[in-house]
Amino acid sequence: LAGVPGFYRDAEDDQWTFFELKRGILIPVRDYAGRVQGMQVRRDDILKRKFRGVSTADMLDGCGAEGWVHIAGPICEEMLLIEGPLKADIIYALTGISSFAVPGVNTLRQLDILLSAARSMGVKRFMTAFDMDMMKNHHVQKGFRNLASILNEHSFPFGTYLWRPDPEYNGLDDFIWRWCLQQILPAAA
């Protein structure tokens, strides 16, 4: 387990141990083959920085977190590019739309590396869908400009999905649930 974020060896008994998870949801971050390359935790009862990469860098034989790109669904010619592995999984489960998910709007180093190989995997274009706080949050706007620059450097055409900003559905996952599925499900019942 050496080199796997989240695991470390207990100094007392030399046994491999998984980090102590406080209250929250453990989210796998998968590569193109579905292998877990890292993990995030969505922490309960936290207002800011709810999502954190799992790191055991300061533990015996532990490993630090990396800003891995999560891939939800099979690789397609057009991929959604979104913020957050959990959102990507939700969108894929609800719609079947495959996506690349960066861990945060300003965590793009691993995306830059992945895009070097994306064309050989069959990707031809992207549709971006950062959260709608992009309209007023300068940190998200900066992240989006950096994303656009990286996509342009790799010669990937892209478009951007926009929807009406509303606190109830800031993310595309919330919007899809509210306006697509909730409109259909009551009628089918």
CSV table of N, CA and C in Angstrom, one decimal, residues 78-79 81 124-129 144-153 155-161:
chain,number,residue,atom,x,y,z
A,78,GLU,N,-16.9,13.7,-27.1
A,78,GLU,CA,-17.2,14.9,-26.3
A,78,GLU,C,-17.3,14.6,-24.9
A,79,MET,N,-16.5,15.2,-24.1
A,79,MET,CA,-16.5,15.0,-22.6
A,79,MET,C,-16.9,16.3,-21.9
A,81,LEU,N,-16.4,18.7,-18.8
A,81,LEU,CA,-15.3,19.0,-17.9
A,81,LEU,C,-16.0,19.8,-16.8
A,124,LYS,N,-12.3,14.5,-28.6
A,124,LYS,CA,-12.2,15.5,-29.6
A,124,LYS,C,-12.6,16.9,-29.2
A,125,ARG,N,-13.4,17.0,-28.2
A,125,ARG,CA,-13.9,18.3,-27.7
A,125,ARG,C,-14.5,18.2,-26.3
A,126,PHE,N,-14.6,19.3,-25.6
A,126,PHE,CA,-15.1,19.4,-24.3
A,126,PHE,C,-16.3,20.4,-24.1
A,127,MET,N,-17.1,20.1,-23.2
A,127,MET,CA,-18.1,21.1,-22.7
A,127,MET,C,-17.8,21.3,-21.3
A,128,THR,N,-17.6,22.6,-20.9
A,128,THR,CA,-17.2,22.9,-19.5
A,128,THR,C,-18.5,23.2,-18.8
A,129,ALA,N,-18.5,23.0,-17.5
A,129,ALA,CA,-19.7,23.2,-16.6
A,129,ALA,C,-19.2,23.5,-15.2
A,144,PHE,N,-11.5,29.4,-14.4
A,144,PHE,CA,-12.1,29.1,-15.7
A,144,PHE,C,-11.2,29.7,-16.8
A,145,ARG,N,-10.6,30.9,-16.6
A,145,ARG,CA,-9.7,31.4,-17.6
A,145,ARG,C,-8.4,30.5,-17.8
A,146,ASN,N,-7.9,30.0,-16.6
A,146,ASN,CA,-6.8,29.1,-16.7
A,146,ASN,C,-7.2,27.8,-17.5
A,147,LEU,N,-8.4,27.3,-17.2
A,147,LEU,CA,-8.9,26.1,-17.9
A,147,LEU,C,-9.0,26.4,-19.4
A,148,ALA,N,-9.6,27.5,-19.8
A,148,ALA,CA,-9.7,27.8,-21.2
A,148,ALA,C,-8.3,27.9,-21.9
A,149,SER,N,-7.4,28.5,-21.1
A,149,SER,CA,-6.0,28.6,-21.7
A,149,SER,C,-5.4,27.2,-21.9
A,150,ILE,N,-5.6,26.3,-20.9
A,150,ILE,CA,-5.0,24.9,-21.0
A,150,ILE,C,-5.7,24.2,-22.2
A,151,LEU,N,-7.0,24.3,-22.3
A,151,LEU,CA,-7.7,23.6,-23.5
A,151,LEU,C,-7.2,24.2,-24.8
A,152,ASN,N,-7.0,25.5,-24.9
A,152,ASN,CA,-6.5,26.1,-26.1
A,152,ASN,C,-5.1,25.6,-26.4
A,153,GLU,N,-4.2,25.5,-25.4
A,153,GLU,CA,-2.9,25.1,-25.6
A,153,GLU,C,-2.8,23.7,-26.1
A,155,SER,N,-5.2,22.5,-28.1
A,155,SER,CA,-6.0,22.6,-29.3
A,155,SER,C,-7.3,21.8,-29.2
A,156,PHE,N,-8.0,21.8,-28.0
A,156,PHE,CA,-9.3,21.2,-27.9
A,156,PHE,C,-10.3,22.3,-28.0
A,157,PRO,N,-11.3,22.1,-29.0
A,157,PRO,CA,-12.4,23.0,-29.0
A,157,PRO,C,-13.3,22.7,-27.8
A,158,PHE,N,-13.9,23.8,-27.3
A,158,PHE,CA,-14.8,23.6,-26.1
A,158,PHE,C,-15.9,24.6,-26.1
A,159,GLY,N,-17.0,24.3,-25.5
A,159,GLY,CA,-18.1,25.2,-25.2
A,159,GLY,C,-18.4,25.2,-23.7
A,160,THR,N,-19.3,26.0,-23.3
A,160,THR,CA,-19.6,26.2,-21.9
A,160,THR,C,-21.1,26.1,-21.6
A,161,TYR,N,-21.5,25.2,-20.7
A,161,TYR,CA,-22.9,25.2,-20.3
A,161,TYR,C,-23.1,26.2,-19.3
